[in-house]
Coordinates of C-alpha atoms and ligand atoms in Angstrom, one line a residue:
Chain A
M3 CA 20.9 4.4 -18.3
G4 CA 23.2 7.3 -18.9
A5 CA 22.9 7.0 -22.7
V6 CA 19.1 7.1 -22.4
R7 CA 19.1 10.4 -20.5
I8 CA 21.3 12.3 -23.0
P9 CA 18.9 12.9 -25.9
P10 CA 16.2 14.6 -23.7
I11 CA 18.8 16.8 -22.0
A12 CA 20.4 17.7 -25.4
F13 CA 17.0 18.5 -26.8
G14 CA 16.2 20.8 -23.9
L15 CA 19.4 22.6 -24.1
G16 CA 19.0 22.9 -27.8
C17 CA 15.6 24.5 -27.4
V18 CA 17.0 27.0 -24.9
A19 CA 19.8 27.9 -27.3
L20 CA 17.4 28.3 -30.1
C21 CA 15.2 30.7 -28.1
F22 CA 18.2 32.7 -27.2
C23 CA 19.2 33.0 -30.8
A24 CA 15.6 33.9 -31.8
V25 CA 15.4 36.6 -29.2
E26 CA 18.8 37.9 -30.1
A27 CA 17.8 38.2 -33.8
M28 CA 14.4 39.8 -33.0
L29 CA 16.2 42.4 -30.8
A30 CA 18.7 43.0 -33.6
I31 CA 16.1 43.7 -36.2
G32 CA 14.0 45.8 -33.8
V33 CA 10.9 43.5 -33.5
L34 CA 11.6 43.5 -29.7
N35 CA 12.4 46.6 -27.8
Q36 CA 16.0 46.4 -26.5
F37 CA 15.3 48.9 -23.7
V38 CA 12.8 46.4 -22.3
I39 CA 14.5 43.1 -23.1
P40 CA 18.3 42.9 -22.9
F41 CA 20.3 41.0 -25.6
P42 CA 20.8 37.3 -24.5
S43 CA 24.5 37.7 -25.3
A44 CA 24.7 40.6 -22.9
V45 CA 22.9 38.5 -20.3
L46 CA 25.3 35.7 -20.6
G47 CA 28.2 38.2 -20.6
A48 CA 26.9 39.7 -17.3
F49 CA 27.6 36.5 -15.4
G50 CA 31.3 37.2 -15.1
R51 CA 30.6 40.6 -13.6
L52 CA 28.0 39.2 -11.2
F53 CA 30.5 36.6 -9.9
A54 CA 33.3 39.2 -9.6
E55 CA 31.5 42.3 -8.4
E56 CA 28.2 41.2 -6.9
Q57 CA 29.4 38.2 -4.9
L58 CA 27.0 35.9 -6.6
L59 CA 28.4 32.9 -4.9
H60 CA 28.2 34.4 -1.5
R61 CA 24.6 35.5 -2.1
L62 CA 23.9 32.0 -3.3
L63 CA 25.2 30.7 0.0
V64 CA 23.1 33.1 1.9
T65 CA 19.9 32.2 0.0
G66 CA 20.9 28.6 0.0
A67 CA 21.3 28.6 3.8
E68 CA 17.9 30.3 4.2
A69 CA 16.3 27.9 1.8
L70 CA 17.8 24.9 3.6
A71 CA 16.6 26.1 6.9
A72 CA 13.1 26.8 5.6
S73 CA 13.0 23.4 3.7
L74 CA 14.0 21.5 6.8
L75 CA 11.3 23.2 8.7
V76 CA 8.8 22.4 5.9
I77 CA 9.8 18.8 5.8
G78 CA 9.8 18.3 9.6
F79 CA 6.6 20.1 10.2
S80 CA 4.7 18.6 7.2
I81 CA 5.6 15.1 8.1
G82 CA 5.0 15.6 11.8
G83 CA 1.8 17.4 11.1
G84 CA 0.7 14.9 8.5
I85 CA 1.2 12.0 11.0
L86 CA -0.7 13.9 13.7
L87 CA -3.6 14.7 11.4
H88 CA -3.6 11.2 10.1
K89 CA -3.8 9.7 13.6
H90 CA -6.4 12.1 15.0
R91 CA -9.6 12.2 13.0
I92 CA -11.1 15.1 14.9
L93 CA -8.1 17.2 14.3
R94 CA -8.1 16.3 10.7
L95 CA -11.8 17.1 10.2
A96 CA -11.3 20.4 12.1
T97 CA -8.3 21.7 10.1
E98 CA -8.1 20.1 6.7
S99 CA -10.2 22.6 4.8
W100 CA -8.4 25.5 6.6
I101 CA -5.0 24.1 5.5
A102 CA -6.3 23.7 2.0
A103 CA -7.4 27.4 2.1
A104 CA -4.0 28.4 3.4
A105 CA -2.2 26.5 0.7
A106 CA -4.1 28.6 -1.9
A107 CA -3.7 31.9 -0.1
P108 CA -1.1 34.5 -1.3
I109 CA 0.8 34.3 2.0
V110 CA 3.6 36.5 0.7
L111 CA 1.3 39.5 1.3
A112 CA 1.6 38.9 5.0
Y113 CA 5.2 39.9 4.9
P114 CA 4.8 43.2 6.9
L115 CA 3.5 41.1 9.8
F116 CA 6.6 38.9 9.7
L117 CA 8.7 42.0 9.5
V118 CA 7.1 43.3 12.7
I119 CA 7.6 39.9 14.5
F120 CA 11.1 39.0 13.3
G121 CA 12.6 42.4 12.1
R122 CA 14.4 42.9 8.8
S123 CA 16.4 39.8 9.1
S124 CA 17.0 36.3 7.7
A125 CA 14.5 35.0 10.3
T126 CA 11.7 36.8 8.4
I127 CA 12.8 35.4 5.1
V128 CA 13.1 31.8 6.5
A129 CA 9.7 32.2 8.3
M130 CA 8.0 33.4 5.1
G131 CA 9.5 30.6 3.1
F132 CA 8.4 28.0 5.7
V133 CA 4.9 29.3 6.0
A134 CA 4.4 29.4 2.3
G135 CA 5.6 25.8 1.8
L136 CA 4.1 24.2 4.8
A137 CA 0.4 23.9 3.8
P138 CA 0.8 22.2 0.4
A139 CA 3.4 19.8 1.7
L140 CA 1.3 19.0 4.8
L141 CA -1.8 18.3 2.7
K142 CA 0.1 15.9 0.4
T143 CA 1.7 14.1 3.3
L144 CA -1.6 13.6 4.9
E145 CA -3.0 12.3 1.6
G146 CA -0.1 9.9 1.4
F147 CA -0.8 8.4 4.8
Q148 CA -4.6 8.3 4.2
A149 CA -4.1 6.5 0.9
V150 CA -2.0 3.6 2.1
R151 CA -3.8 0.5 0.8
K152 CA -5.9 -1.4 3.3
T153 CA -4.5 -4.7 2.2
L154 CA -0.9 -3.6 3.0
L155 CA -2.0 -2.6 6.5
N156 CA -3.8 -5.9 6.8
V157 CA -0.6 -7.7 5.9
G158 CA 1.1 -5.8 8.8
H159 CA -1.8 -6.7 11.2
S160 CA -1.6 -10.3 10.2
Y161 CA 2.0 -10.4 11.3
N162 CA 1.0 -8.8 14.6
L163 CA 3.2 -5.7 14.1
S164 CA 3.4 -3.2 16.8
S165 CA 2.0 0.2 15.9
G166 CA 5.6 1.5 15.6
Q167 CA 6.6 -1.3 13.3
L168 CA 3.4 -0.8 11.3
F169 CA 4.3 2.8 10.8
W170 CA 8.0 2.5 9.9
K171 CA 7.7 -0.8 7.9
I172 CA 4.5 -0.1 6.0
Q173 CA 2.7 3.2 6.4
F174 CA 5.7 5.4 6.0
P175 CA 7.4 3.7 3.0
A176 CA 4.0 3.3 1.3
A177 CA 3.4 7.0 1.7
I178 CA 6.9 8.2 0.6
P179 CA 6.0 8.8 -3.1
T180 CA 3.1 11.1 -2.2
I181 CA 5.1 12.7 0.6
F182 CA 7.8 13.6 -1.8
T183 CA 5.4 15.0 -4.3
G184 CA 4.2 17.2 -1.4
I185 CA 7.7 18.2 -0.4
R186 CA 8.6 19.1 -3.9
L187 CA 5.5 21.2 -4.2
G188 CA 6.1 22.8 -0.9
L189 CA 9.7 23.6 -1.6
I190 CA 8.7 25.3 -4.9
F191 CA 6.4 27.7 -2.9
T192 CA 9.2 28.1 -0.3
L193 CA 11.8 29.0 -2.8
I194 CA 9.5 31.5 -4.7
N195 CA 8.5 33.2 -1.5
L196 CA 11.9 33.2 0.0
I197 CA 13.4 35.0 -3.0
G198 CA 10.3 37.2 -3.3
V199 CA 10.6 38.4 0.2
E200 CA 14.4 39.0 -0.2
F201 CA 13.4 41.1 -3.1
L202 CA 10.6 42.9 -1.2
I203 CA 12.5 43.8 1.9
N204 CA 15.8 44.2 0.0
F205 CA 17.7 41.9 2.3
G206 CA 19.7 38.8 2.0
G207 CA 20.9 36.9 -1.0
L208 CA 19.7 36.5 -4.6
G209 CA 16.4 38.3 -4.2
Q210 CA 18.1 41.4 -2.9
L211 CA 20.6 41.3 -5.8
I212 CA 17.7 41.3 -8.3
N213 CA 16.2 44.3 -6.5
D214 CA 19.6 46.1 -6.5
L215 CA 20.3 45.5 -10.1
A216 CA 16.8 46.5 -11.1
E217 CA 17.2 49.8 -9.3
R218 CA 20.4 50.4 -11.2
Y219 CA 18.5 49.5 -14.5
D220 CA 21.1 46.8 -15.0
L221 CA 18.7 44.7 -17.2
P222 CA 21.3 42.1 -18.3
G223 CA 22.3 41.6 -14.7
V224 CA 18.7 41.2 -13.6
F225 CA 18.0 38.6 -16.2
A226 CA 21.3 36.8 -15.5
T227 CA 20.4 36.5 -11.8
I228 CA 17.0 35.2 -12.7
I229 CA 18.5 32.6 -14.9
F230 CA 20.9 31.7 -12.1
V231 CA 18.0 31.3 -9.7
I232 CA 16.3 29.0 -12.2
L233 CA 19.5 26.9 -12.5
V234 CA 19.8 26.7 -8.7
S235 CA 16.2 25.4 -8.4
V236 CA 16.9 22.8 -11.2
V237 CA 19.8 21.6 -9.2
L238 CA 17.8 21.5 -6.0
F239 CA 15.0 19.5 -7.4
S240 CA 17.3 17.1 -9.1
A241 CA 19.0 16.5 -5.8
L242 CA 15.5 15.9 -4.2
E243 CA 14.7 13.4 -6.9
W244 CA 17.9 11.6 -6.3
I245 CA 17.2 11.4 -2.5
E246 CA 13.8 10.1 -3.3
R247 CA 15.2 7.3 -5.5
W248 CA 17.6 6.5 -2.8
L249 CA 14.9 6.3 -0.2
R250 CA 12.6 4.3 -2.4
P251 CA 14.3 2.5 -5.2
S252 CA 11.2 0.9 -6.9
R253 CA 9.2 2.8 -9.4
Chain B
M4 CA -44.4 -37.6 34.3
S5 CA -42.3 -40.7 34.7
G6 CA -42.2 -41.1 31.0
S7 CA -40.9 -37.6 30.5
H8 CA -38.4 -38.3 33.3
S9 CA -36.9 -41.2 31.4
E10 CA -36.9 -39.0 28.3
D11 CA -34.9 -36.4 30.2
E12 CA -32.5 -39.1 31.2
T13 CA -31.9 -40.3 27.7
D14 CA -31.5 -36.7 26.6
M15 CA -28.9 -36.1 29.3
R16 CA -27.1 -39.3 28.4
A17 CA -27.1 -38.3 24.7
S18 CA -25.8 -34.8 25.5
S19 CA -23.1 -36.1 27.8
A20 CA -22.1 -38.5 25.1
K21 CA -21.9 -35.5 22.8
L22 CA -19.9 -33.6 25.3
R23 CA -17.5 -36.5 25.7
L24 CA -17.1 -36.7 21.9
A25 CA -16.4 -33.0 21.9
A26 CA -13.8 -33.4 24.6
D27 CA -12.1 -36.2 22.7
T28 CA -11.7 -34.0 19.7
T29 CA -11.1 -30.5 21.2
D30 CA -7.3 -31.0 21.2
E31 CA -7.7 -31.9 17.6
I32 CA -9.8 -29.0 16.6
D33 CA -7.8 -26.0 15.7
L34 CA -10.3 -23.5 14.4
V35 CA -13.9 -23.0 15.3
I36 CA -16.2 -20.5 13.8
Q37 CA -19.4 -20.4 15.7
D38 CA -22.6 -18.9 14.3
V39 CA -20.9 -15.9 12.8
S40 CA -22.9 -13.2 11.1
M41 CA -21.7 -10.0 9.6
R42 CA -23.6 -7.0 8.4
F43 CA -22.4 -4.0 6.5
N44 CA -24.2 -0.7 6.4
T45 CA -24.1 0.7 2.9
R46 CA -25.9 3.6 1.2
E47 CA -28.5 1.2 -0.1
G48 CA -29.1 -0.2 3.4
T49 CA -27.8 -3.1 5.4
V50 CA -26.1 -5.9 3.6
T51 CA -25.9 -9.2 5.3
A52 CA -22.6 -10.6 4.0
V53 CA -22.4 -13.6 6.2
D54 CA -25.3 -15.3 7.9
G55 CA -24.9 -17.8 10.8
V56 CA -21.8 -19.5 9.5
S57 CA -20.5 -22.3 11.6
F58 CA -17.8 -24.9 11.0
E59 CA -14.7 -26.4 12.5
I60 CA -11.3 -27.3 11.1
K61 CA -9.2 -30.0 12.7
R62 CA -5.5 -29.7 13.2
G63 CA -3.7 -30.5 10.0
E64 CA -6.9 -30.5 7.9
F65 CA -7.2 -28.8 4.6
V66 CA -10.6 -27.2 4.0
S67 CA -11.7 -25.2 1.0
I68 CA -14.5 -22.7 0.9
I69 CA -16.1 -22.3 -2.5
G70 CA -19.0 -20.1 -3.4
P71 CA -20.2 -17.5 -6.0
S72 CA -18.6 -14.1 -6.1
G73 CA -19.9 -11.8 -3.4
C74 CA -21.1 -14.6 -1.1
G75 CA -19.0 -13.4 1.8
K76 CA -15.9 -15.6 1.5
S77 CA -13.4 -12.8 2.0
T78 CA -15.5 -11.5 4.9
V79 CA -15.1 -14.9 6.6
F80 CA -11.4 -14.8 5.8
N81 CA -11.0 -11.4 7.4
I82 CA -13.0 -12.4 10.5
L83 CA -10.9 -15.6 11.0
G84 CA -7.7 -13.5 10.6
G85 CA -8.9 -11.1 13.3
L86 CA -8.8 -8.2 10.9
V87 CA -12.4 -7.1 11.3
G88 CA -14.6 -6.8 14.3
G89 CA -18.2 -6.0 14.7
Y90 CA -19.6 -9.5 13.8
D91 CA -21.9 -11.7 15.8
G92 CA -20.8 -15.1 17.0
S93 CA -17.3 -16.2 17.9
V94 CA -14.1 -17.5 16.4
V95 CA -11.9 -19.8 18.5
V96 CA -8.3 -20.5 17.5
G97 CA -6.3 -23.2 19.3
G98 CA -8.8 -23.1 22.2
E99 CA -9.0 -19.4 22.8
R100 CA -11.5 -17.0 21.5
I101 CA -9.9 -14.4 19.3
S102 CA -10.4 -10.6 19.3
G103 CA -7.6 -9.7 16.9
P104 CA -4.9 -11.3 14.8
H105 CA -3.6 -14.6 16.2
A106 CA 0.1 -15.2 16.2
S107 CA -0.2 -18.7 14.7
I108 CA -2.3 -17.6 11.7
G109 CA -0.7 -16.7 8.3
M110 CA -2.7 -15.1 5.6
V111 CA -2.5 -14.8 1.9
F112 CA -4.7 -12.0 0.6
Q113 CA -6.9 -11.9 -2.5
E114 CA -5.8 -8.4 -3.5
E115 CA -2.3 -7.4 -4.5
S116 CA -0.3 -7.4 -1.2
T117 CA 3.4 -7.3 -2.0
F118 CA 5.3 -4.3 -0.8
P119 CA 6.2 -2.3 -3.9
W120 CA 9.2 -0.7 -2.2
R121 CA 10.9 -4.0 -1.3
T122 CA 12.7 -6.4 -3.6
V123 CA 11.3 -9.9 -3.9
I124 CA 13.7 -11.3 -1.3
D125 CA 13.0 -8.5 1.1
N126 CA 9.3 -9.0 0.6
V127 CA 9.6 -12.7 1.4
A128 CA 11.9 -12.2 4.3
F129 CA 9.7 -9.5 5.8
P130 CA 8.0 -11.6 8.5
L131 CA 11.4 -12.9 9.6
E132 CA 12.8 -9.3 9.6
V133 CA 10.1 -8.0 11.9
K134 CA 10.8 -11.0 14.2
G135 CA 14.4 -9.9 14.4
V136 CA 16.0 -12.8 12.5
P137 CA 19.5 -11.8 11.3
K138 CA 19.9 -10.9 7.7
T139 CA 22.0 -13.8 6.3
E140 CA 19.7 -16.3 8.1
R141 CA 16.5 -14.8 6.9
Y142 CA 17.8 -14.5 3.4
A143 CA 18.7 -18.2 3.4
V144 CA 15.2 -19.2 4.5
A145 CA 13.6 -16.7 2.0
R146 CA 15.7 -18.1 -0.9
K147 CA 14.3 -21.6 -0.1
F148 CA 10.7 -20.4 -0.4
I149 CA 11.4 -18.2 -3.4
D150 CA 12.7 -21.3 -5.1
M151 CA 9.6 -23.2 -4.0
V152 CA 7.3 -20.8 -5.8
G153 CA 9.6 -20.9 -8.8
L154 CA 11.0 -17.3 -8.6
T155 CA 14.7 -18.1 -8.3
G156 CA 16.6 -15.5 -10.3
F157 CA 14.1 -12.8 -9.4
E158 CA 15.3 -12.1 -5.9
Q159 CA 16.5 -8.6 -6.6
R160 CA 13.5 -7.5 -8.7
Y161 CA 10.8 -5.1 -7.5
P162 CA 7.2 -6.2 -7.7
S163 CA 6.5 -3.6 -10.4
E164 CA 8.9 -5.7 -12.6
L165 CA 6.9 -8.9 -12.1
S166 CA 3.7 -10.2 -13.6
G167 CA 0.5 -10.4 -11.5
G168 CA 0.9 -14.1 -11.0
M169 CA 4.5 -13.8 -10.0
R170 CA 3.6 -11.1 -7.4
Q171 CA 1.0 -13.4 -6.0
R172 CA 3.6 -16.1 -5.7
V173 CA 5.8 -13.7 -3.8
A174 CA 2.9 -13.1 -1.4
I175 CA 2.4 -16.8 -0.9
A176 CA 6.1 -17.3 -0.2
R177 CA 6.1 -14.4 2.3
T178 CA 3.3 -16.1 4.2
L179 CA 4.8 -19.6 4.1
V180 CA 8.2 -18.3 5.2
F181 CA 7.3 -18.1 8.9
E182 CA 5.7 -21.5 8.8
P183 CA 2.3 -20.5 10.4
K184 CA 0.5 -23.3 12.1
I185 CA -2.8 -22.1 10.5
L186 CA -2.8 -21.0 7.0
L187 CA -5.6 -18.9 5.5
M188 CA -5.5 -18.2 1.8
D189 CA -8.0 -16.1 -0.1
E190 CA -8.0 -17.1 -3.8
P191 CA -4.2 -17.2 -3.8
F192 CA -4.0 -18.9 -7.2
A193 CA -6.6 -16.8 -9.0
A194 CA -4.1 -14.8 -11.1
L195 CA -2.2 -18.0 -12.3
D196 CA -2.7 -20.1 -15.4
E197 CA -4.1 -23.6 -14.9
Q198 CA -0.8 -25.4 -15.1
T199 CA 1.1 -23.2 -12.7
R200 CA -1.9 -23.3 -10.4
V201 CA -1.8 -27.1 -10.3
L202 CA 2.0 -27.3 -9.8
L203 CA 2.0 -24.6 -7.1
G204 CA -1.0 -26.2 -5.5
D205 CA 1.1 -29.4 -5.3
K206 CA 3.9 -27.6 -3.6
V207 CA 1.7 -25.8 -1.1
L208 CA 0.0 -29.1 -0.4
K209 CA 3.4 -30.7 0.2
I210 CA 4.4 -28.0 2.7
Q211 CA 1.0 -28.2 4.3
Q212 CA 1.4 -32.0 4.8
D213 CA 5.0 -31.7 6.0
L214 CA 4.2 -29.1 8.6
R215 CA 0.7 -30.5 9.3
Q216 CA -0.6 -27.0 8.8
T217 CA -4.3 -26.4 9.3
T218 CA -5.3 -24.8 6.1
L219 CA -8.3 -22.9 4.9
L220 CA -8.4 -22.1 1.2
I221 CA -10.9 -19.8 -0.4
T222 CA -11.4 -20.4 -4.1
H223 CA -13.6 -20.1 -7.1
N224 CA -12.0 -23.1 -8.7
I225 CA -13.7 -26.4 -8.2
T226 CA -10.7 -28.5 -9.5
E227 CA -8.4 -26.7 -7.1
A228 CA -10.7 -27.3 -4.2
V229 CA -11.0 -31.0 -4.9
Q230 CA -7.3 -31.4 -5.7
L231 CA -6.2 -30.0 -2.4
S232 CA -8.9 -30.5 0.2
D233 CA -10.0 -32.9 2.8
R234 CA -13.4 -31.1 2.9
V235 CA -15.0 -28.6 0.6
L236 CA -17.4 -26.2 2.1
I237 CA -20.0 -24.7 -0.3
M238 CA -21.5 -21.3 0.5
T239 CA -24.8 -20.0 -0.7
F240 CA -25.2 -16.7 -2.6
R241 CA -26.0 -13.7 -0.4
P242 CA -26.6 -13.9 2.4
G243 CA -23.6 -16.2 2.7
K244 CA -24.5 -19.4 4.6
V245 CA -22.9 -22.9 4.6
K246 CA -24.9 -24.8 2.0
R247 CA -23.1 -28.1 2.3
I248 CA -19.8 -29.7 3.3
V249 CA -18.4 -32.3 1.0
D250 CA -15.8 -34.8 2.3
I251 CA -13.2 -35.6 -0.3
H252 CA -12.1 -39.2 0.1
L253 CA -9.2 -39.2 -2.3
P254 CA -6.0 -41.0 -1.2
R255 CA -3.0 -38.9 0.1
P256 CA -0.3 -38.0 -0.8
R257 CA -2.0 -36.4 -3.8
Q258 CA -0.2 -35.3 -6.8
G259 CA -1.4 -33.1 -9.6
D260 CA -2.3 -36.2 -11.6
V261 CA -5.2 -37.0 -9.3
V262 CA -7.1 -34.5 -11.3
G263 CA -7.5 -37.1 -14.1
S264 CA -9.1 -39.8 -12.0
D265 CA -12.8 -40.9 -12.1
A266 CA -13.5 -40.2 -8.4
F267 CA -12.1 -36.7 -8.9
G268 CA -14.5 -36.1 -11.8
R269 CA -17.5 -37.2 -9.6
Y270 CA -16.6 -34.8 -6.8
V271 CA -16.2 -32.0 -9.3
A272 CA -19.6 -32.8 -10.8
E273 CA -21.2 -33.0 -7.4
I274 CA -19.9 -29.6 -6.3
W275 CA -20.6 -28.0 -9.6
N276 CA -24.3 -29.0 -9.3
D277 CA -24.6 -27.2 -5.9
L278 CA -22.6 -24.2 -7.1
R279 CA -24.6 -23.8 -10.3
E280 CA -27.8 -23.3 -8.3
E281 CA -26.2 -20.6 -6.2
A282 CA -24.5 -18.9 -9.1
S283 CA -27.7 -18.7 -11.2
R284 CA -29.6 -17.4 -8.2
G285 CA -26.9 -14.7 -7.9
M286 CA -27.2 -13.8 -11.6
A287 CA -31.0 -13.7 -11.4
E288 CA -30.9 -11.4 -8.4
A289 CA -28.4 -9.1 -10.2
E290 CA -30.7 -9.0 -13.2
D291 CA -33.7 -8.3 -11.1
S292 CA -32.1 -5.4 -9.3
A293 CA -30.8 -4.0 -12.6
R294 CA -34.4 -4.1 -14.0
L295 CA -35.7 -2.4 -10.8
R296 CA -33.1 0.3 -11.1
G297 CA -33.9 0.7 -14.8
A298 CA -37.7 1.0 -14.1
Ligands
ATP8 N1 -16.4 -3.1 3.7 C1 -17.6 -3.4 3.2 N2 -18.6 -2.5 3.1 C2 -19.7 -2.8 2.6 N3 -20.1 -4.0 2.0 C3 -19.1 -4.9 2.0 C4 -17.8 -4.7 2.6 N4 -17.1 -5.8 2.4 C5 -17.9 -6.7 1.8 N5 -19.1 -6.1 1.6 C6 -20.2 -6.8 0.9 O1 -20.3 -8.1 1.5 C7 -20.5 -9.1 0.5 C8 -19.5 -10.2 0.6 O2 -18.2 -9.6 0.2 P1 -16.9 -10.5 0.1 O3 -15.8 -9.7 -0.2 O4 -16.8 -11.3 1.4 O5 -17.3 -11.5 -1.1 P2 -16.4 -12.7 -1.7 O6 -17.2 -13.9 -1.5 O7 -15.0 -12.7 -1.2 O8 -16.4 -12.3 -3.2 P3 -15.3 -12.6 -4.3 O9 -15.3 -14.1 -4.6 O10 -15.7 -11.8 -5.5 O11 -14.0 -12.2 -3.8 C9 -20.6 -8.4 -0.8 O12 -21.9 -8.2 -1.2 C10 -20.0 -7.0 -0.5 O13 -20.6 -6.1 -1.3
MG9 MG1 -13.2 -12.3 -2.0

């Protein structure tokens, strides 16, 4: 298994390295403007400074804690809401298209409203992240429950399962793959909005750092932080995949 | 007047004799389906899937339903299993009229019905698990049935790692594991090759005889129906009615080799004759409606 996974990872890293070299070369010969795009070598060099002077790890923890809070809210409310909408047809018919609209709306623009409600605090950031991720995750969760095959439910009925058993033994495990797709989708929105709002209100962890560095025209620092954010989200989604495999081992 | 009086009397005697006969056999009759009709509303209008179907199955009897595709076999299956409502008529199981799934009925479904998130052994042990049987015990029982359907060695596999026929065998084992008194099977062997079908049929038949299970098998396969059944019920093409019931007088216990006998061949030919009529009517209707749609 391990051996099978090495080539794609090596290929991916190789491509990234190649791009870095290409950009480095183009900056050196002046095809790209070095006042707009920093040297990749300088970006990599900035990491040491970010860890030492800008408390990158501490900021990671701040953003991480906010992300965790918002994610847990998204997961809880999307699964709870999904079950509710699945069970109550009227509620579903009344709200589904609104939720779909909300999923497509640029909710980040509503940040002043949240500022008024929660103040310039972590609460605003968590709330924005939560609101942005909820709608897509909720829609997918609902879809997961709605799409459980009739025959599997009939198997449950034929064994006279109680409605609780039917849910936990059949509906929920059958819906897990779709629910996870939804959660992954939702958490992408959550993370984007979370860091975006940190940037906008200049408060909190990594988003604020990007804002600070940009104001100081520290381009290598900005790019390094962005790369760091990308790495964090890669780790986050790998972890999510791992949890999914653990929850539902079959393909 | 007096003439009609005596006629009444004979009538009454006849009907009380019938009643007595019914009383003698009620203990024996396990499953009654009485004048059941089922209609579906579709975009093209109302489809009568099943029209006035009545039959009885005695305790321990093995009955097959055979009929052309779309004649309402699965509909009857779902009605007997208590999985659908909204039909006319009544279904009586073990003396009580059902309005939902009955605890003594086990079902094997026509469609893929294994749980993809459970291993073979956890699939098979499922009915025991929901009944609260402890793990070691239910695994032991499940292993026995996995062996019976020839899947030993595959206990830890997931359904996605099995062939379609193997998955169907998992589903059969899962239903047999809780030893239902009444067994309903909807084309359980359809995904199997002829040899496996006959061998597995033997095994199911053996369990059925051991447990004296009342069994209803739905099938397309005439050989299978004759090999396994005490009676074969032939259904007409839409709307699905009972066309004829054929008693199979072949000696029991039967083995797969009964398939080669003369008597067996005669039954197959007889049923095939009836079925061909229905199947060709079905084909003709399909062609007609295709032509109508084309015009
Ligand atoms: N849920 C439904 N809605 C509408 N029509 C239905 C529904 N279920 C069955 N039918 C119709 O009822 C008829 C009988 O269907 P059924 O599934 O019972 O056939 P079948 O005899 O089991 O066929 P097969 O041998 O192909 O499995 C078909 O014409 C089908 O179109
Ligand atoms: Mg069918």
